[in-house]
């Protein structure tokens, strides 16, 4: 459940402990590109096993926020914890120290990410894409990684496409391989950045089906999406962002049927 | 893929249009007499050239054939080929290092890489070859030790020096090594630009996806970015290799006496048959570059970025 944690300036002695045991804790997260402030203080929490959908107009900062969660973007203000670890920094006696690149990589390996444009590695087969990180990062043997990768490809319904290169796959198939690739690292959190926005309409369903299965299996998920049906049906919570702030959040049914804010109402009237 | 596009997209020839089965067009084509005139002139000039080849005694064909396959010349061919391969290999490695430095984000590394490229692209290879040939003037010996020892050792009140190893420059820097250095260092500058363009051609989403999986920057480069940059890098590298083969002739001015062009010129100078030996040089270089061009044709066909519309299909999502 996403609650506004208000003005909790963290003053614990270590300074590195998130205020709750939620899997993702964001406190006053800010991000500027030059003089353009894209995130203007985001506070939210994602419990373990929760599926949080984030909606909002384009340019509202929802993708940027998602990219802050796995530190693809550096915050310019606030704090963000995943699994109790401060992302990207170490805090000691009130001072922040940037983590080394290897440490950031280790943090990221626990967070799967699925991109709007799939970003499969075009020079590797579907199987190669899924095996790559376990072999390179977790140093699994190729045999073990391949067996695991085949399992995952079966789970996303593509066991017969193991030897296919991305350019030989449809968009929906590519996105399912991308999901399998992220799952191969056995992450405790999955981030989806508009996973169906680049797909032909008839291919959206197959990707949402995989995500639905994943949610049913208890995976913690943050989903930036325009699929209101999915948000209502699968999401545990819904966050509406606009202009770099969380305007409204709550149970999906509540927010979608009974928006409290004018901005939410205006947005929903355009997309529903 | 294209079958899909034809079915859904492109307008089919409409059979309902009248005249589709009309009689075929049998018009008189436009004539181009001036082209035939030009072709005639060219043919006459070509005939004159061929005639000259056979009648001008200065070519001395029998002498050329006798001498262009002599042992020192054939050895020179191998030296030329080995110098091409080695300087390209060193050049490519250097190019990778320089390109990565250039893209590193560290101002010192960027500046050094830029300066290097600026220098070696700005100085002619011939000048570099002669310069490296005379490097022994600058350093009579090459020593390995701690830097600036002549300053800080006395300052610390220490006697002697901090040099552990010393060798005569001429022993290490034979003509061949000096020439090889000139060619490969210069090639590094060109390859750096080619590799940088290749690395920058890879979509940013690729390294982001790899980073999101927890891969370190080095792994991302080696496993994800470099292999994809290859498609862009390999065709111009083929051109560079062919250019390098020709540039090995510059080694003659280092001088590298075992090199092909030097050997051919030596025969010419010794026998006063200069022109036949220059023609022999042309023929040798033409023969080897022709072989390389065949190789390049196949490599380019293999790595052509537009091959079976790979990029287009990836972006569109290529349903089939």
Coordinates of C-alpha atoms in Angstrom, one line a residue:
Chain A
X1 CA 0.0 0.0 0.0
X2 CA 1.4 3.3 -0.9
X3 CA 1.1 5.8 2.0
X4 CA 2.4 9.3 2.1
X5 CA 5.0 8.9 4.8
X6 CA 5.0 12.7 5.2
X7 CA 8.0 14.6 6.4
X8 CA 9.9 11.7 8.1
X9 CA 13.4 13.0 7.9
X10 CA 15.2 9.8 8.7
X11 CA 17.3 10.4 11.8
X12 CA 18.1 6.9 12.9
X13 CA 21.6 6.6 14.3
X14 CA 22.9 4.7 11.3
X15 CA 20.9 6.7 9.0
X16 CA 20.8 3.8 6.6
X17 CA 17.7 2.0 7.8
X18 CA 14.4 2.4 6.0
X19 CA 11.5 3.3 8.3
X20 CA 9.5 0.2 7.5
X21 CA 10.0 -3.3 6.3
X22 CA 8.3 -2.6 2.9
X23 CA 10.3 -3.9 -0.1
X24 CA 10.5 -0.5 -1.8
X25 CA 10.6 2.7 0.2
X26 CA 10.8 6.0 -1.5
X27 CA 11.2 9.2 0.6
X28 CA 11.0 12.6 -1.0
X29 CA 12.6 11.2 -4.2
X30 CA 13.6 14.1 -6.5
X31 CA 15.2 14.1 -9.9
X32 CA 16.3 17.0 -12.1
X33 CA 17.7 17.0 -15.6
X34 CA 19.6 20.2 -15.6
X35 CA 17.1 22.8 -14.5
X36 CA 14.1 20.7 -15.3
X37 CA 12.7 19.0 -12.2
X38 CA 11.1 15.8 -13.3
X39 CA 10.4 14.3 -9.9
X40 CA 9.3 16.7 -7.2
X41 CA 9.4 14.6 -4.1
X42 CA 7.9 11.1 -4.4
X43 CA 6.9 9.2 -1.2
X44 CA 5.6 5.7 -1.5
X45 CA 6.1 2.2 -0.3
X46 CA 5.6 -1.2 -2.0
X47 CA 5.0 -4.2 0.3
X48 CA 6.4 -7.6 -0.5
X49 CA 4.1 -9.4 -2.9
X50 CA 2.3 -6.2 -3.8
X51 CA 1.6 -5.3 -7.4
X52 CA 1.6 -1.5 -7.8
X53 CA 0.5 0.1 -11.0
X54 CA 1.7 3.6 -11.8
X55 CA -0.4 5.6 -14.3
X56 CA -0.3 9.2 -15.5
X57 CA 0.1 11.3 -18.6
X58 CA 3.4 11.2 -20.5
X59 CA 6.0 13.4 -19.1
X60 CA 4.6 13.0 -15.6
X61 CA 7.8 11.3 -14.4
X62 CA 6.5 7.8 -13.9
X63 CA 9.2 6.1 -16.1
X64 CA 11.9 8.3 -14.5
X65 CA 10.8 7.2 -11.1
X66 CA 10.9 3.6 -12.1
X67 CA 14.4 4.1 -13.4
X68 CA 15.4 5.6 -10.1
X69 CA 14.4 2.5 -8.3
X70 CA 17.2 0.4 -9.9
X71 CA 19.5 3.4 -10.0
X72 CA 19.5 3.7 -13.8
X73 CA 18.9 7.4 -12.9
X74 CA 20.7 9.0 -10.0
X75 CA 18.5 10.7 -7.5
X76 CA 19.1 14.4 -7.0
X77 CA 17.3 14.3 -3.7
X78 CA 15.6 12.0 -1.2
X79 CA 16.2 8.4 -0.4
X80 CA 15.2 5.1 -1.9
X81 CA 15.5 1.7 -0.3
X82 CA 15.0 -1.7 -1.9
X83 CA 15.0 -4.7 0.4
X84 CA 16.3 -2.6 3.2
X85 CA 19.3 -1.4 1.2
X86 CA 19.7 2.3 0.3
X87 CA 20.0 2.3 -3.5
X88 CA 23.2 3.6 -5.0
X89 CA 24.7 5.1 -1.7
X90 CA 26.0 4.2 1.6
X91 CA 25.0 6.5 4.5
X92 CA 27.4 6.9 7.4
X93 CA 27.1 9.5 10.1
X94 CA 24.8 11.7 8.0
X95 CA 27.0 11.6 4.9
X96 CA 26.2 9.9 1.7
X97 CA 28.9 7.9 -0.1
X98 CA 28.4 6.8 -3.7
X99 CA 28.6 3.0 -4.0
X100 CA 31.2 1.5 -6.3
X101 CA 30.0 0.3 -9.7
X102 CA 30.3 -3.4 -8.6
X103 CA 28.1 -2.7 -5.5
X104 CA 25.5 -1.0 -7.6
X105 CA 25.5 -3.9 -10.1
X106 CA 25.0 -6.3 -7.2
X107 CA 22.0 -4.2 -6.0
X108 CA 20.6 -4.2 -9.5
X109 CA 20.9 -7.9 -9.9
X110 CA 18.1 -8.3 -7.3
X111 CA 15.8 -6.1 -9.4
X112 CA 14.4 -7.2 -12.7
X113 CA 13.5 -4.6 -15.3
X114 CA 11.3 -4.9 -18.4
X115 CA 11.5 -2.1 -21.0
X116 CA 9.0 -0.6 -23.3
X117 CA 11.3 -1.3 -26.3
X118 CA 12.2 -4.9 -25.0
X119 CA 16.0 -4.2 -25.5
X120 CA 16.7 -7.8 -26.1
X121 CA 20.3 -8.5 -27.1
X122 CA 20.0 -8.9 -30.9
X123 CA 23.3 -10.9 -31.3
X124 CA 22.1 -13.6 -28.9
X125 CA 19.3 -16.1 -29.3
X126 CA 16.3 -16.1 -27.0
X127 CA 18.0 -18.8 -24.9
X128 CA 21.3 -16.8 -25.0
X129 CA 19.5 -13.7 -23.8
X130 CA 18.0 -15.4 -20.8
X131 CA 21.3 -17.2 -19.9
X132 CA 23.5 -14.2 -20.3
X133 CA 23.2 -12.6 -16.8
X134 CA 23.2 -15.9 -14.8
X135 CA 26.4 -17.0 -16.5
X136 CA 28.1 -13.6 -16.5
X137 CA 26.9 -12.2 -13.2
X138 CA 26.1 -15.2 -11.0
X139 CA 28.8 -17.3 -12.6
X140 CA 26.4 -20.2 -13.1
X141 CA 27.7 -23.0 -15.3
X142 CA 26.3 -22.9 -18.9
X143 CA 24.5 -26.2 -18.4
X144 CA 22.7 -25.1 -15.2
X145 CA 21.9 -21.7 -16.7
X146 CA 20.6 -23.2 -19.9
X147 CA 18.3 -25.7 -18.1
X148 CA 16.9 -22.8 -16.0
X149 CA 16.5 -20.6 -19.0
X150 CA 14.5 -23.3 -20.8
X151 CA 12.2 -23.6 -17.8
X152 CA 11.7 -19.8 -17.9
X153 CA 11.0 -19.9 -21.7
X154 CA 8.4 -22.6 -21.0
X155 CA 6.9 -20.4 -18.3
X156 CA 6.4 -17.5 -20.8
X157 CA 5.1 -20.0 -23.4
X158 CA 8.1 -19.9 -25.8
X159 CA 10.0 -23.2 -25.4
X160 CA 10.1 -23.6 -29.2
X161 CA 11.7 -20.2 -29.7
X162 CA 14.8 -20.9 -27.7
X163 CA 17.1 -20.9 -30.8
X164 CA 15.4 -17.9 -32.4
X165 CA 17.1 -14.5 -32.6
X166 CA 15.1 -11.4 -31.5
X167 CA 14.6 -10.2 -35.0
X168 CA 12.8 -13.4 -35.8
X169 CA 10.3 -12.9 -33.0
X170 CA 7.2 -10.9 -32.9
X171 CA 7.0 -7.9 -30.4
X172 CA 4.9 -9.9 -28.0
X173 CA 7.3 -12.8 -28.1
X174 CA 10.3 -10.5 -27.6
X175 CA 8.7 -8.9 -24.6
X176 CA 8.0 -12.4 -23.1
X177 CA 11.7 -13.4 -23.6
X178 CA 12.6 -10.1 -22.0
X179 CA 10.5 -11.0 -19.0
X180 CA 12.1 -14.4 -18.8
X181 CA 15.5 -12.8 -19.1
X182 CA 14.8 -10.6 -16.1
X183 CA 13.3 -13.5 -14.1
X184 CA 16.5 -15.5 -14.7
X185 CA 18.3 -13.5 -12.0
X186 CA 15.6 -14.5 -9.5
X187 CA 14.9 -10.9 -8.5
X188 CA 12.8 -10.0 -5.5
X189 CA 11.3 -7.1 -7.4
X190 CA 10.2 -6.7 -11.0
X191 CA 9.9 -3.3 -12.7
X192 CA 7.8 -2.9 -15.8
X193 CA 8.3 0.3 -17.8
X194 CA 5.2 0.4 -20.1
X195 CA 5.8 -3.2 -21.2
X196 CA 2.9 -3.2 -23.7
X197 CA 3.1 0.3 -25.2
X198 CA 5.3 -0.7 -28.2
X199 CA 3.2 -3.7 -29.1
X200 CA 0.5 -4.2 -31.8
X201 CA -2.9 -4.3 -30.0
X202 CA -3.4 -8.0 -30.7
X203 CA -0.1 -8.9 -29.0
X204 CA -0.7 -7.0 -25.7
X205 CA -2.8 -9.9 -24.2
X206 CA 0.0 -12.5 -24.3
X207 CA 2.3 -10.2 -22.4
X208 CA -0.3 -9.2 -19.8
X209 CA -1.1 -12.9 -19.3
X210 CA 2.5 -13.6 -18.4
X211 CA 2.5 -10.7 -16.0
X212 CA -0.8 -11.9 -14.5
X213 CA 0.8 -15.3 -13.8
X214 CA 3.8 -13.7 -12.3
X215 CA 1.6 -11.6 -10.0
X216 CA -0.4 -14.7 -9.0
X217 CA 2.9 -16.3 -8.1
X218 CA 3.5 -13.6 -5.5
X219 CA 6.1 -11.5 -7.3
X220 CA 6.4 -7.9 -6.1
X221 CA 5.9 -5.7 -9.1
X222 CA 5.9 -2.1 -10.0
X223 CA 4.2 -1.5 -13.4
X224 CA 4.1 1.7 -15.3
X225 CA 1.3 1.2 -17.6
X226 CA -1.6 2.5 -19.7
X227 CA -3.6 -0.7 -19.3
X228 CA -6.3 0.3 -16.9
X229 CA -8.0 -3.1 -17.2
X230 CA -4.8 -4.8 -16.0
X231 CA -4.3 -2.3 -13.2
X232 CA -7.9 -2.8 -12.0
X233 CA -7.8 -6.6 -12.2
X234 CA -4.2 -7.5 -11.2
X235 CA -3.0 -4.4 -9.3
X236 CA -3.1 -4.2 -5.5
X237 CA -2.6 -0.5 -5.5
X238 CA -2.7 2.3 -8.0
X239 CA -0.6 5.4 -8.1
X240 CA -1.6 8.4 -10.3
X241 CA 1.4 10.7 -11.0
X242 CA 1.3 14.0 -12.7
X243 CA 3.9 16.7 -13.1
X244 CA 6.4 14.9 -10.9
X245 CA 4.3 14.3 -7.9
X246 CA 2.0 11.5 -6.7
X247 CA -1.4 13.1 -7.0
X248 CA -3.5 10.2 -5.7
X249 CA -3.0 6.6 -4.7
X250 CA -5.1 3.8 -3.3
X251 CA -6.9 0.6 -4.2
X252 CA -7.3 0.5 -8.0
X253 CA -11.0 0.3 -8.0
X254 CA -11.3 3.3 -5.7
X255 CA -9.0 5.5 -7.7
X256 CA -10.4 4.5 -11.1
X257 CA -14.1 4.7 -10.1
X258 CA -13.9 7.4 -7.5
X259 CA -11.0 9.7 -8.2
X260 CA -10.8 12.4 -5.6
X261 CA -8.6 14.9 -7.5
X262 CA -9.6 16.9 -10.4
X263 CA -6.3 16.0 -12.3
X264 CA -7.0 12.3 -11.8
X265 CA -10.5 12.8 -13.1
X266 CA -9.3 14.7 -16.1
X267 CA -6.7 12.1 -17.0
X268 CA -9.1 9.2 -16.6
X269 CA -11.8 10.8 -18.7
X270 CA -9.3 10.8 -21.5
X271 CA -8.0 7.2 -21.2
X272 CA -11.0 5.2 -20.0
Chain B
X1 CA 8.7 -10.6 -43.6
X2 CA 8.3 -9.0 -47.0
X3 CA 5.4 -11.3 -47.7
X4 CA 3.5 -9.9 -44.8
X5 CA 4.1 -6.3 -46.1
X6 CA 2.9 -7.3 -49.5
X7 CA -0.3 -8.8 -48.2
X8 CA -1.2 -6.0 -45.9
X9 CA 0.5 -2.9 -47.4
X10 CA 1.7 -2.1 -50.9
X11 CA -1.0 -1.6 -53.5
X12 CA -1.5 -4.6 -55.7
X13 CA -1.5 -4.0 -59.5
X14 CA -5.1 -3.3 -60.2
X15 CA -6.5 -5.7 -62.8
X16 CA -9.7 -3.8 -63.2
X17 CA -7.9 -0.9 -64.9
X18 CA -8.6 -1.0 -68.7
X19 CA -5.6 -1.4 -70.9
X20 CA -3.8 -3.8 -68.6
X21 CA -3.8 -6.4 -71.4
X22 CA -3.2 -3.7 -74.1
X23 CA -0.7 -4.4 -76.8
X24 CA 3.0 -4.1 -75.7
X25 CA 4.8 -0.9 -76.4
X26 CA 7.1 -1.0 -79.4
X27 CA 8.4 2.5 -79.6
X28 CA 11.7 3.5 -81.2
X29 CA 14.2 4.1 -78.3
X30 CA 16.1 7.4 -78.0
X31 CA 19.5 7.3 -79.6
X32 CA 22.6 8.7 -77.9
X33 CA 25.2 9.3 -80.7
X34 CA 27.4 11.4 -78.5
X35 CA 27.9 8.5 -76.1
X36 CA 29.0 6.3 -79.0
X37 CA 31.4 9.0 -80.1
X38 CA 32.9 9.2 -76.6
X39 CA 33.2 5.4 -76.3
X40 CA 35.0 5.4 -79.7
X41 CA 37.5 8.0 -78.5
X42 CA 38.1 6.0 -75.3
X43 CA 38.6 2.8 -77.2
X44 CA 41.2 4.5 -79.5
X45 CA 43.1 5.8 -76.4
X46 CA 43.0 2.4 -74.8
X47 CA 44.4 0.8 -77.9
X48 CA 47.2 3.4 -78.0
X49 CA 48.0 2.6 -74.4
X50 CA 48.1 -1.2 -75.0
X51 CA 50.2 -0.7 -78.1
X52 CA 52.7 1.4 -76.0
X53 CA 52.9 -1.3 -73.4
X54 CA 54.1 -3.8 -76.0
X55 CA 56.3 -1.5 -78.1
X56 CA 58.1 0.7 -75.6
X57 CA 61.4 -1.1 -74.7
X58 CA 61.6 0.7 -71.4
X59 CA 59.1 -1.7 -70.0
X60 CA 61.5 -4.6 -70.6
X61 CA 58.9 -7.2 -69.7
X62 CA 61.2 -10.2 -69.9
X63 CA 63.5 -8.6 -67.3
X64 CA 60.6 -7.7 -65.0
X65 CA 59.2 -11.3 -65.1
X66 CA 62.7 -12.7 -64.4
X67 CA 63.2 -10.5 -61.4
X68 CA 59.8 -10.0 -59.8
X69 CA 59.8 -13.5 -58.4
X70 CA 63.4 -13.6 -57.1
X71 CA 63.9 -14.8 -53.6
X72 CA 64.5 -11.4 -51.9
X73 CA 61.4 -10.0 -53.6
X74 CA 59.2 -12.9 -52.5
X75 CA 60.5 -12.6 -49.0
X76 CA 59.7 -8.9 -49.3
X77 CA 56.1 -9.8 -50.1
X78 CA 55.9 -11.8 -46.9
X79 CA 57.4 -8.9 -44.9
X80 CA 54.7 -6.7 -46.4
X81 CA 52.0 -9.1 -45.5
X82 CA 53.3 -9.6 -42.0
X83 CA 53.7 -5.9 -41.4
X84 CA 50.1 -5.3 -42.6
X85 CA 48.7 -8.0 -40.3
X86 CA 50.7 -6.9 -37.2
X87 CA 50.2 -3.2 -37.6
X88 CA 46.4 -3.8 -38.1
X89 CA 46.2 -6.0 -35.0
X90 CA 48.1 -3.5 -32.8
X91 CA 46.1 -0.7 -34.4
X92 CA 42.8 -2.3 -33.6
X93 CA 43.8 -3.0 -30.0
X94 CA 45.0 0.5 -29.6
X95 CA 41.9 1.8 -31.3
X96 CA 39.7 -0.1 -28.8
X97 CA 41.6 1.4 -25.8
X98 CA 41.5 4.9 -27.3
X99 CA 37.8 4.7 -28.1
X100 CA 36.9 3.5 -24.6
X101 CA 39.1 6.2 -23.1
X102 CA 37.3 8.8 -25.3
X103 CA 33.9 7.6 -24.1
X104 CA 35.0 7.1 -20.5
X105 CA 33.8 10.4 -19.1
X106 CA 37.1 11.0 -17.4
X107 CA 38.5 14.4 -18.6
X108 CA 42.2 13.3 -18.5
X109 CA 41.5 10.1 -20.5
X110 CA 39.3 12.0 -23.0
X111 CA 41.9 14.7 -23.5
X112 CA 44.8 12.2 -23.9
X113 CA 42.8 10.1 -26.4
X114 CA 41.8 13.3 -28.3
X115 CA 45.4 14.5 -28.4
X116 CA 46.7 11.1 -29.6
X117 CA 44.2 11.0 -32.4
X118 CA 44.9 14.6 -33.3
X119 CA 48.6 14.0 -33.6
X120 CA 48.6 10.7 -35.4
X121 CA 45.9 11.7 -37.9
X122 CA 47.6 15.0 -38.5
X123 CA 51.1 13.8 -39.3
X124 CA 51.6 12.1 -42.7
X125 CA 52.5 8.4 -42.4
X126 CA 55.6 8.9 -44.5
X127 CA 56.9 11.5 -42.0
X128 CA 56.1 9.2 -39.1
X129 CA 58.0 6.4 -40.7
X130 CA 61.1 8.4 -41.2
X131 CA 60.7 9.9 -37.7
X132 CA 60.5 6.5 -36.0
X133 CA 63.4 5.4 -38.1
X134 CA 65.5 8.1 -36.5
X135 CA 64.2 7.7 -33.0
X136 CA 67.6 6.4 -31.9
X137 CA 68.8 10.1 -32.1
X138 CA 66.4 11.0 -29.3
X139 CA 67.1 8.0 -27.1
X140 CA 70.4 6.2 -27.6
X141 CA 69.4 3.8 -24.9
X142 CA 66.1 2.6 -23.5
X143 CA 65.9 2.3 -19.8
X144 CA 63.3 0.9 -17.4
X145 CA 63.0 2.5 -14.0
X146 CA 61.1 4.9 -11.8
X147 CA 60.2 8.2 -13.5
X148 CA 62.0 11.5 -12.8
X149 CA 64.7 9.8 -10.7
X150 CA 67.3 12.4 -11.7
X151 CA 65.2 14.9 -9.8
X152 CA 63.9 13.2 -6.7
X153 CA 66.8 10.9 -5.9
X154 CA 69.3 13.8 -5.2
X155 CA 66.4 15.7 -3.4
X156 CA 66.0 12.8 -1.1
X157 CA 69.8 12.7 -0.6
X158 CA 70.1 9.3 -2.5
X159 CA 73.1 8.3 -4.7
X160 CA 72.9 6.7 -8.1
X161 CA 69.7 6.2 -10.0
X162 CA 66.5 4.2 -10.0
X163 CA 67.0 2.5 -13.4
X164 CA 66.9 -1.3 -13.4
X165 CA 67.3 -2.2 -17.1
X166 CA 69.0 -0.7 -20.0
X167 CA 69.3 -1.6 -23.7
X168 CA 70.7 0.0 -26.8
X169 CA 67.9 1.6 -28.8
X170 CA 69.2 0.2 -32.1
X171 CA 68.9 -3.4 -30.8
X172 CA 65.2 -3.0 -30.0
X173 CA 64.2 -0.5 -32.6
X174 CA 65.4 -2.3 -35.7
X175 CA 64.1 -0.7 -38.9
X176 CA 61.3 -3.2 -39.0
X177 CA 60.1 -2.5 -35.4
X178 CA 60.4 1.2 -35.9
X179 CA 58.4 1.1 -39.1
X180 CA 55.8 -1.2 -37.5
X181 CA 55.4 1.3 -34.6
X182 CA 54.9 4.2 -37.0
X183 CA 52.2 2.3 -38.9
X184 CA 50.4 0.7 -36.0
X185 CA 50.4 3.9 -33.8
X186 CA 49.0 5.9 -36.7
X187 CA 46.5 3.1 -37.4
X188 CA 45.4 3.2 -33.8
X189 CA 44.2 6.8 -34.3
X190 CA 42.0 5.9 -37.3
X191 CA 40.7 2.7 -35.7
X192 CA 39.8 4.7 -32.5
X193 CA 37.5 6.9 -34.6
X194 CA 36.0 3.8 -36.4
X195 CA 35.4 1.9 -33.1
X196 CA 34.0 5.0 -31.4
X197 CA 31.5 5.4 -34.1
X198 CA 30.6 1.7 -33.8
X199 CA 30.2 1.8 -30.1
X200 CA 28.0 4.9 -30.3
X201 CA 25.8 3.2 -33.0
X202 CA 24.6 0.7 -30.4
X203 CA 21.3 1.7 -28.9
X204 CA 21.6 3.0 -25.4
X205 CA 18.8 0.6 -24.3
X206 CA 21.2 -2.3 -24.8
X207 CA 23.7 -1.2 -22.1
X208 CA 20.8 -0.1 -19.9
X209 CA 19.2 -3.6 -20.2
X210 CA 22.5 -5.2 -19.4
X211 CA 23.2 -2.9 -16.5
X212 CA 19.7 -3.6 -15.1
X213 CA 20.6 -7.3 -15.1
X214 CA 23.5 -6.5 -12.8
X215 CA 26.3 -6.6 -15.4
X216 CA 29.4 -4.5 -14.6
X217 CA 30.5 -1.8 -17.1
X218 CA 33.3 -4.0 -18.4
X219 CA 31.1 -7.0 -19.0
X220 CA 28.5 -4.8 -20.7
X221 CA 31.2 -3.5 -23.1
X222 CA 32.7 -6.9 -23.8
X223 CA 29.5 -9.0 -24.0
X224 CA 26.9 -6.6 -25.2
X225 CA 28.2 -3.4 -26.8
X226 CA 31.4 -4.5 -28.6
X227 CA 29.8 -7.5 -30.4
X228 CA 27.0 -5.3 -31.7
X229 CA 29.5 -2.5 -32.7
X230 CA 31.3 -5.1 -34.8
X231 CA 28.7 -4.8 -37.6
X232 CA 29.5 -1.1 -38.0
X233 CA 33.2 -1.5 -37.4
X234 CA 34.1 -4.3 -39.7
X235 CA 33.5 -2.9 -43.1
X236 CA 35.7 0.2 -42.7
X237 CA 38.3 -1.9 -41.0
X238 CA 38.5 -3.9 -44.3
X239 CA 39.2 -0.6 -46.1
X240 CA 41.8 0.2 -43.5
X241 CA 43.5 -3.1 -44.0
X242 CA 43.8 -2.6 -47.8
X243 CA 45.1 1.0 -47.2
X244 CA 47.6 -0.4 -44.7
X245 CA 48.9 -2.9 -47.2
X246 CA 49.7 -0.1 -49.6
X247 CA 51.2 2.0 -46.8
X248 CA 53.7 -0.7 -45.9
X249 CA 55.6 0.7 -49.0
X250 CA 56.5 3.6 -46.7
X251 CA 58.6 1.2 -44.7
X252 CA 61.2 1.6 -47.5
X253 CA 61.9 5.0 -46.2
X254 CA 62.5 4.0 -42.5
X255 CA 64.4 2.2 -44.1
X256 CA 63.3 -1.4 -43.8
X257 CA 65.6 -3.2 -46.3
X258 CA 63.8 -6.5 -46.4
X259 CA 60.5 -4.9 -47.4
X260 CA 58.9 -5.5 -50.8
X261 CA 59.2 -2.0 -52.3
X262 CA 62.7 -1.5 -51.1
X263 CA 63.8 -4.8 -52.6
X264 CA 62.2 -4.0 -56.0
X265 CA 63.7 -0.5 -56.0
X266 CA 67.1 -2.1 -55.1
X267 CA 67.0 -4.4 -58.0
X268 CA 66.0 -1.5 -60.3
X269 CA 68.8 0.7 -59.0
X270 CA 71.4 -2.1 -59.3
X271 CA 70.5 -3.0 -62.8
X272 CA 69.5 0.4 -64.1
X273 CA 66.1 -1.1 -64.9
X274 CA 64.1 1.2 -62.7
X275 CA 60.9 1.3 -64.6
X276 CA 60.2 -2.4 -65.0
X277 CA 60.7 -2.8 -61.2
X278 CA 58.2 0.0 -60.5
X279 CA 55.7 -1.8 -62.7
X280 CA 56.5 -5.0 -60.8
X281 CA 55.7 -3.1 -57.6
X282 CA 52.3 -2.0 -59.0
X283 CA 51.5 -5.6 -60.0
X284 CA 52.5 -7.0 -56.7
X285 CA 50.4 -4.5 -54.7
X286 CA 47.5 -4.9 -57.1
X287 CA 47.6 -8.7 -56.7
X288 CA 47.6 -8.6 -52.9
X289 CA 45.0 -5.9 -52.6
X290 CA 42.8 -7.8 -55.1
X291 CA 42.9 -10.9 -52.8
X292 CA 42.1 -8.6 -49.8
X293 CA 39.2 -7.1 -51.7
X294 CA 37.6 -10.5 -52.3
X295 CA 37.9 -11.2 -48.6
X296 CA 36.4 -7.9 -47.8
X297 CA 33.4 -8.6 -50.1
X298 CA 32.5 -11.7 -48.2
X299 CA 33.1 -10.1 -44.8
X300 CA 30.9 -7.1 -45.7
X301 CA 28.2 -9.4 -47.0
X302 CA 28.3 -11.2 -43.7
X303 CA 28.2 -8.1 -41.5
X304 CA 26.2 -5.6 -43.5
X305 CA 24.0 -3.9 -40.9
X306 CA 21.0 -3.9 -43.3
X307 CA 21.3 -7.6 -43.9
X308 CA 17.8 -9.2 -44.1
X309 CA 16.4 -6.0 -42.8
X310 CA 17.5 -6.9 -39.2
X311 CA 17.2 -3.4 -37.8
X312 CA 13.8 -2.7 -39.3
X313 CA 12.4 -6.0 -38.1
X314 CA 13.7 -5.4 -34.6
X315 CA 12.1 -2.0 -34.3
X316 CA 8.8 -2.9 -35.9
X317 CA 8.6 -6.1 -33.9
X318 CA 8.6 -8.1 -37.2
X319 CA 5.6 -10.4 -36.9
X320 CA 5.7 -13.3 -39.3

